[in-house]
Amino acid sequence: MRTGLRFLLLLTACSRSVPPALAITHITVVDVEHGSLLLDRTVVIRGTRIERMDSTARISLPPGTRTLDGSGRFLIPGLWDMHIHVDDAHTAAQLLGWGITG
């Protein structure tokens, strides 16, 4: 029984590996705090979190990172709609499509 339990714990620990990263390269980031555009940035996302952001020329990507070319596109923080009533999944999906996350 103990050997089986040890194996199960080891298997569980191994399955909790770090998820692969996604890098959006050559993207223009909209800095809403300072009202400026940050040109030619790379944003590294791991799981549901932004891991880091820097100039595309200065950033090094972790091994196995998938890349998405963001040339000519913009990345902004999620938008908030302060007065809306979501009554179905279709409306929620439409809002996400427009960048409204809260």
XYZ file of C-alpha atoms in Angstrom:
102
model
C 0.000 0.000 0.000
C 2.758 2.471 0.907
C 4.637 1.813 -2.336
C 1.475 2.487 -4.326
C 0.868 5.708 -2.397
C 4.453 6.892 -2.955
C 4.131 6.184 -6.672
C 0.850 8.109 -6.822
C 2.406 11.098 -5.023
C 5.412 11.045 -7.360
C 3.154 10.818 -10.413
C 1.065 13.749 -9.134
C 4.173 15.883 -8.539
C 5.474 15.149 -12.039
C 2.148 16.019 -13.657
C 2.262 19.513 -12.139
C 4.876 20.676 -14.602
C 5.136 24.294 -15.635
C 2.717 25.044 -18.505
C 4.283 26.082 -21.814
C 4.661 29.800 -22.395
C 3.115 31.835 -25.200
C 4.969 34.914 -26.454
C 3.213 37.616 -28.445
C 6.071 39.280 -30.333
C 6.335 42.661 -32.083
C 3.101 43.907 -30.486
C 2.260 47.511 -29.586
C 1.157 47.640 -25.941
C -1.258 50.399 -24.928
C -0.099 51.798 -21.581
C -3.359 53.189 -20.219
C -1.736 54.363 -16.988
C 0.644 56.770 -18.778
C -1.370 57.337 -21.956
C 1.358 56.066 -24.267
C 2.106 53.318 -26.764
C 4.965 50.900 -26.119
C 6.209 49.893 -29.557
C 7.700 46.536 -30.588
C 7.173 44.677 -27.321
C 7.099 40.969 -26.543
C 4.651 39.766 -23.914
C 5.239 36.314 -22.382
C 2.147 34.570 -21.002
C 2.261 31.381 -18.943
C -1.038 29.798 -17.981
C -3.403 32.653 -17.125
C -0.713 35.165 -16.111
C 1.478 37.637 -17.927
C 4.951 36.519 -16.905
C 6.905 39.433 -18.341
C 7.023 42.127 -21.005
C 9.983 43.894 -22.563
C 11.316 45.251 -25.820
C 11.401 42.497 -28.427
C 15.122 43.117 -28.980
C 15.961 42.645 -25.282
C 13.783 39.711 -24.259
C 14.904 36.086 -24.297
C 12.242 33.414 -24.540
C 12.144 30.264 -22.414
C 12.760 27.005 -24.306
C 9.608 25.565 -25.866
C 7.803 28.911 -26.016
C 5.147 29.189 -28.699
C 5.165 32.530 -30.511
C 2.451 34.616 -32.077
C 3.454 37.516 -34.345
C 1.604 40.649 -33.240
C 3.013 42.973 -35.916
C 0.579 45.765 -36.725
C -1.650 44.884 -33.754
C -2.314 46.334 -30.313
C -2.554 44.762 -26.854
C -4.614 46.539 -24.216
C -5.749 45.674 -20.674
C -9.217 44.168 -20.358
C -11.979 46.756 -20.524
C -14.726 47.171 -17.933
C -18.365 47.864 -18.696
C -19.773 49.399 -15.541
C -23.447 48.961 -16.470
C -24.437 45.816 -18.286
C -26.724 42.880 -17.696
C -25.423 39.578 -19.030
C -28.276 37.161 -19.419
C -26.796 34.435 -21.601
C -23.525 32.837 -22.689
C -23.769 34.404 -26.166
C -23.730 37.917 -24.696
C -20.762 37.041 -22.468
C -18.821 35.645 -25.453
C -19.626 38.774 -27.469
C -18.344 41.013 -24.661
C -15.083 39.047 -24.473
C -14.709 39.443 -28.232
C -14.885 43.203 -27.756
C -12.256 43.109 -24.996
C -14.655 43.570 -22.089
C -13.430 41.292 -19.309
C -15.093 42.829 -16.255
